[in-house]
Amino acid sequence: MTRTARAADDASAPPGYGRVMRRILTAVDRFWLDGVVVLLMVGGISEIVTNDDVEGPRPWLIAFVFLWTTPLLFRRRHPVLAPALVFVAVGVQTALWNHSVPYQFFTFAAALISAGMLGMNLITRRQRIAGGALAVATVATVVALDPEGGWTDLISTGAVIGVAWLVGYILRSNANRTAELRERAERLEREREANARAAVAEERTRIAREMHDVVAHSLSVMVVQAEAAEEMIGIDPERARRPLSAVQDTGRAALTELRRMLGVLREIEEGPDLAPQPGLAGLDALVAHVREAGLPVELRVEGEPRPLSPTGDLQAYRIVQEALTNALKHAGPARAHVLVRYEAADLVIEVTDDGRGYDPDTDGGGHGLIGMRERVAVCGGEMSAGRRAQGGFEVMVRLPIGAAVAR
């Protein structure tokens, strides 16, 4: 019967049928060997009672049937001791009545089961050797005390017992290998999940940093422009329109950037065209934007410009953007200077202003500086930021060429 047919039968069966069948199958799987042991017990007693060839006191032989079967019922609690006691009982019975064992089929069956258990449950090499030695010694005792026994009986009986031991050993090896593979698969799955969570956390941090830079810069410009418009609206309404127009343009640009980043978050594969990632090529537009917001900025590029990798280009742009945003928010009436210098081994970025300076402890949480340091760390660079001796604030970043420049 196929799995689909069984599922159909379970679906058409009365409620609770599947649960009852699972319990029955579980019980059978757990207790089938107990049933076999009970059959061996009954068969051994019947064999002694009905077989006239068995020599020895039958009450004692019946008692020994219980001695070489009952321990197997406690195999779960004593997986090694139980089969060992079976071999001991068989050996003692043979030593007392040498003709009582060779003619008992059920005794031999119990010995086979016990040999398989020893091969399955023994763990160390010493235990395996001891279990095998016990089984061989029992077989040798039975054959030696049998007046009709010989080398052929020893070899044939020992081979059968050895095969039973080997089957148990193979089953245990396969179970250990399966458990090891399962544990390895679970460990790999846990590692994969941990790596996935770390990647998600890293990506969220990167996107949060991007959103902070975009929102902080845009809102700072909009606040400054709105304040300028408020001051001029009662004096010169026509002039007040220009900063209000700048507020609108800045808001639209910020919305475009946010839509782009939200598109990344939602993994949009098909949809409207999104704005490309900004880079140092957009510094002129950035500087012009900050100038319109009210902060005079001078931009200077030194050295031979080289193409940057997308990551390095974006990080460098964001560093300049955040530094100018901080100057716009905290420097007060001031002028700012941006220097981008291409050296032989490094890309150097310096952003300075001559305003009142910026103190993260008093001027707000300093998330912008934290974001800049994270960006520099991504590229393996160095960063310093602080008040200037002659007044104002300075941010100096040095990015290795190998980390920031495309090769």
PDB file of N, CA and C in Angstrom, residues 262-302:
ATOM      1  N   LEU A 262      14.084  51.121   0.555  1.00  0.00           N
ATOM      2  CA  LEU A 262      12.958  50.250   0.879  1.00  0.00           C
ATOM      3  C   LEU A 262      12.760  49.189  -0.197  1.00  0.00           C
ATOM      4  N   GLY A 263      13.071  49.533  -1.427  1.00  0.00           N
ATOM      5  CA  GLY A 263      13.020  48.538  -2.495  1.00  0.00           C
ATOM      6  C   GLY A 263      14.013  47.425  -2.264  1.00  0.00           C
ATOM      7  N   VAL A 264      15.198  47.763  -1.752  1.00  0.00           N
ATOM      8  CA  VAL A 264      16.175  46.734  -1.410  1.00  0.00           C
ATOM      9  C   VAL A 264      15.649  45.853  -0.288  1.00  0.00           C
ATOM     10  N   LEU A 265      15.025  46.482   0.716  1.00  0.00           N
ATOM     11  CA  LEU A 265      14.494  45.716   1.850  1.00  0.00           C
ATOM     12  C   LEU A 265      13.420  44.725   1.394  1.00  0.00           C
ATOM     13  N   ARG A 266      12.590  45.156   0.464  1.00  0.00           N
ATOM     14  CA  ARG A 266      11.482  44.305  -0.001  1.00  0.00           C
ATOM     15  C   ARG A 266      11.907  43.364  -1.116  1.00  0.00           C
ATOM     16  N   GLU A 267      13.168  43.449  -1.548  1.00  0.00           N
ATOM     17  CA  GLU A 267      13.709  42.598  -2.603  1.00  0.00           C
ATOM     18  C   GLU A 267      12.881  42.704  -3.879  1.00  0.00           C
ATOM     19  N   ILE A 268      12.640  43.942  -4.280  1.00  0.00           N
ATOM     20  CA  ILE A 268      11.866  44.165  -5.499  1.00  0.00           C
ATOM     21  C   ILE A 268      12.759  43.882  -6.695  1.00  0.00           C
ATOM     22  N   GLU A 269      12.356  42.895  -7.520  1.00  0.00           N
ATOM     23  CA  GLU A 269      13.133  42.555  -8.702  1.00  0.00           C
ATOM     24  C   GLU A 269      12.643  43.300  -9.943  1.00  0.00           C
ATOM     25  N   GLU A 270      11.363  43.571  -9.980  1.00  0.00           N
ATOM     26  CA  GLU A 270      10.802  44.262 -11.127  1.00  0.00           C
ATOM     27  C   GLU A 270       9.964  45.425 -10.635  1.00  0.00           C
ATOM     28  N   GLY A 271      10.140  46.554 -11.186  1.00  0.00           N
ATOM     29  CA  GLY A 271       9.396  47.718 -10.743  1.00  0.00           C
ATOM     30  C   GLY A 271       9.985  48.960 -11.364  1.00  0.00           C
ATOM     31  N   PRO A 272       9.656  50.130 -10.830  1.00  0.00           N
ATOM     32  CA  PRO A 272      10.153  51.370 -11.390  1.00  0.00           C
ATOM     33  C   PRO A 272      11.654  51.473 -11.219  1.00  0.00           C
ATOM     34  N   ASP A 273      12.279  52.198 -12.130  1.00  0.00           N
ATOM     35  CA  ASP A 273      13.716  52.417 -12.051  1.00  0.00           C
ATOM     36  C   ASP A 273      14.061  53.153 -10.773  1.00  0.00           C
ATOM     37  N   LEU A 274      15.119  52.700 -10.136  1.00  0.00           N
ATOM     38  CA  LEU A 274      15.572  53.299  -8.894  1.00  0.00           C
ATOM     39  C   LEU A 274      16.839  54.094  -9.141  1.00  0.00           C
ATOM     40  N   ALA A 275      17.046  55.117  -8.313  1.00  0.00           N
ATOM     41  CA  ALA A 275      18.213  55.972  -8.475  1.00  0.00           C
ATOM     42  C   ALA A 275      19.476  55.185  -8.193  1.00  0.00           C
ATOM     43  N   PRO A 276      20.563  55.432  -8.934  1.00  0.00           N
ATOM     44  CA  PRO A 276      21.813  54.712  -8.674  1.00  0.00           C
ATOM     45  C   PRO A 276      22.416  55.133  -7.343  1.00  0.00           C
ATOM     46  N   GLN A 277      23.337  54.300  -6.847  1.00  0.00           N
ATOM     47  CA  GLN A 277      24.022  54.618  -5.608  1.00  0.00           C
ATOM     48  C   GLN A 277      24.889  55.865  -5.819  1.00  0.00           C
ATOM     49  N   PRO A 278      24.870  56.793  -4.849  1.00  0.00           N
ATOM     50  CA  PRO A 278      25.712  57.983  -4.994  1.00  0.00           C
ATOM     51  C   PRO A 278      27.189  57.638  -4.809  1.00  0.00           C
ATOM     52  N   GLY A 279      28.049  58.510  -5.310  1.00  0.00           N
ATOM     53  CA  GLY A 279      29.493  58.323  -5.178  1.00  0.00           C
ATOM     54  C   GLY A 279      30.196  59.663  -5.207  1.00  0.00           C
ATOM     55  N   LEU A 280      31.537  59.634  -5.226  1.00  0.00           N
ATOM     56  CA  LEU A 280      32.308  60.868  -5.197  1.00  0.00           C
ATOM     57  C   LEU A 280      32.054  61.730  -6.427  1.00  0.00           C
ATOM     58  N   ALA A 281      31.574  61.113  -7.503  1.00  0.00           N
ATOM     59  CA  ALA A 281      31.246  61.912  -8.681  1.00  0.00           C
ATOM     60  C   ALA A 281      30.112  62.883  -8.397  1.00  0.00           C
ATOM     61  N   GLY A 282      29.320  62.605  -7.367  1.00  0.00           N
ATOM     62  CA  GLY A 282      28.222  63.495  -7.020  1.00  0.00           C
ATOM     63  C   GLY A 282      28.568  64.517  -5.961  1.00  0.00           C
ATOM     64  N   LEU A 283      29.859  64.693  -5.640  1.00  0.00           N
ATOM     65  CA  LEU A 283      30.232  65.653  -4.600  1.00  0.00           C
ATOM     66  C   LEU A 283      29.889  67.084  -4.993  1.00  0.00           C
ATOM     67  N   ASP A 284      30.037  67.428  -6.266  1.00  0.00           N
ATOM     68  CA  ASP A 284      29.711  68.796  -6.691  1.00  0.00           C
ATOM     69  C   ASP A 284      28.245  69.102  -6.393  1.00  0.00           C
ATOM     70  N   ALA A 285      27.345  68.160  -6.724  1.00  0.00           N
ATOM     71  CA  ALA A 285      25.917  68.381  -6.446  1.00  0.00           C
ATOM     72  C   ALA A 285      25.663  68.443  -4.944  1.00  0.00           C
ATOM     73  N   LEU A 286      26.356  67.594  -4.179  1.00  0.00           N
ATOM     74  CA  LEU A 286      26.192  67.610  -2.731  1.00  0.00           C
ATOM     75  C   LEU A 286      26.641  68.941  -2.144  1.00  0.00           C
ATOM     76  N   VAL A 287      27.787  69.408  -2.587  1.00  0.00           N
ATOM     77  CA  VAL A 287      28.309  70.688  -2.086  1.00  0.00           C
ATOM     78  C   VAL A 287      27.374  71.821  -2.462  1.00  0.00           C
ATOM     79  N   ALA A 288      26.877  71.800  -3.698  1.00  0.00           N
ATOM     80  CA  ALA A 288      25.948  72.842  -4.116  1.00  0.00           C
ATOM     81  C   ALA A 288      24.682  72.812  -3.273  1.00  0.00           C
ATOM     82  N   HIS A 289      24.228  71.623  -2.940  1.00  0.00           N
ATOM     83  CA  HIS A 289      23.036  71.477  -2.111  1.00  0.00           C
ATOM     84  C   HIS A 289      23.262  72.080  -0.728  1.00  0.00           C
ATOM     85  N   VAL A 290      24.433  71.793  -0.150  1.00  0.00           N
ATOM     86  CA  VAL A 290      24.733  72.339   1.174  1.00  0.00           C
ATOM     87  C   VAL A 290      24.884  73.854   1.106  1.00  0.00           C
ATOM     88  N   ARG A 291      25.465  74.360   0.015  1.00  0.00           N
ATOM     89  CA  ARG A 291      25.576  75.819  -0.131  1.00  0.00           C
ATOM     90  C   ARG A 291      24.189  76.455  -0.150  1.00  0.00           C
ATOM     91  N   GLU A 292      23.264  75.829  -0.896  1.00  0.00           N
ATOM     92  CA  GLU A 292      21.913  76.374  -0.955  1.00  0.00           C
ATOM     93  C   GLU A 292      21.256  76.373   0.420  1.00  0.00           C
ATOM     94  N   ALA A 293      21.657  75.410   1.262  1.00  0.00           N
ATOM     95  CA  ALA A 293      21.097  75.342   2.603  1.00  0.00           C
ATOM     96  C   ALA A 293      21.660  76.421   3.523  1.00  0.00           C
ATOM     97  N   GLY A 294      22.714  77.120   3.088  1.00  0.00           N
ATOM     98  CA  GLY A 294      23.226  78.225   3.891  1.00  0.00           C
ATOM     99  C   GLY A 294      24.626  78.048   4.424  1.00  0.00           C
ATOM    100  N   LEU A 295      25.299  76.935   4.087  1.00  0.00           N
ATOM    101  CA  LEU A 295      26.669  76.733   4.561  1.00  0.00           C
ATOM    102  C   LEU A 295      27.627  76.853   3.382  1.00  0.00           C
ATOM    103  N   PRO A 296      28.425  77.913   3.327  1.00  0.00           N
ATOM    104  CA  PRO A 296      29.412  78.030   2.244  1.00  0.00           C
ATOM    105  C   PRO A 296      30.422  76.885   2.329  1.00  0.00           C
ATOM    106  N   VAL A 297      30.617  76.209   1.223  1.00  0.00           N
ATOM    107  CA  VAL A 297      31.521  75.050   1.199  1.00  0.00           C
ATOM    108  C   VAL A 297      32.477  75.199   0.031  1.00  0.00           C
ATOM    109  N   GLU A 298      33.755  74.919   0.292  1.00  0.00           N
ATOM    110  CA  GLU A 298      34.767  74.887  -0.755  1.00  0.00           C
ATOM    111  C   GLU A 298      35.215  73.450  -0.947  1.00  0.00           C
ATOM    112  N   LEU A 299      35.177  72.957  -2.175  1.00  0.00           N
ATOM    113  CA  LEU A 299      35.570  71.587  -2.498  1.00  0.00           C
ATOM    114  C   LEU A 299      36.876  71.614  -3.283  1.00  0.00           C
ATOM    115  N   ARG A 300      37.830  70.784  -2.845  1.00  0.00           N
ATOM    116  CA  ARG A 300      39.115  70.712  -3.540  1.00  0.00           C
ATOM    117  C   ARG A 300      39.505  69.228  -3.691  1.00  0.00           C
ATOM    118  N   VAL A 301      39.901  68.858  -4.895  1.00  0.00           N
ATOM    119  CA  VAL A 301      40.334  67.495  -5.197  1.00  0.00           C
ATOM    120  C   VAL A 301      41.789  67.539  -5.619  1.00  0.00           C
ATOM    121  N   GLU A 302      42.610  66.740  -4.972  1.00  0.00           N
ATOM    122  CA  GLU A 302      44.038  66.695  -5.267  1.00  0.00           C
ATOM    123  C   GLU A 302      44.412  65.291  -5.713  1.00  0.00           C
TER     124      GLU A 302
END
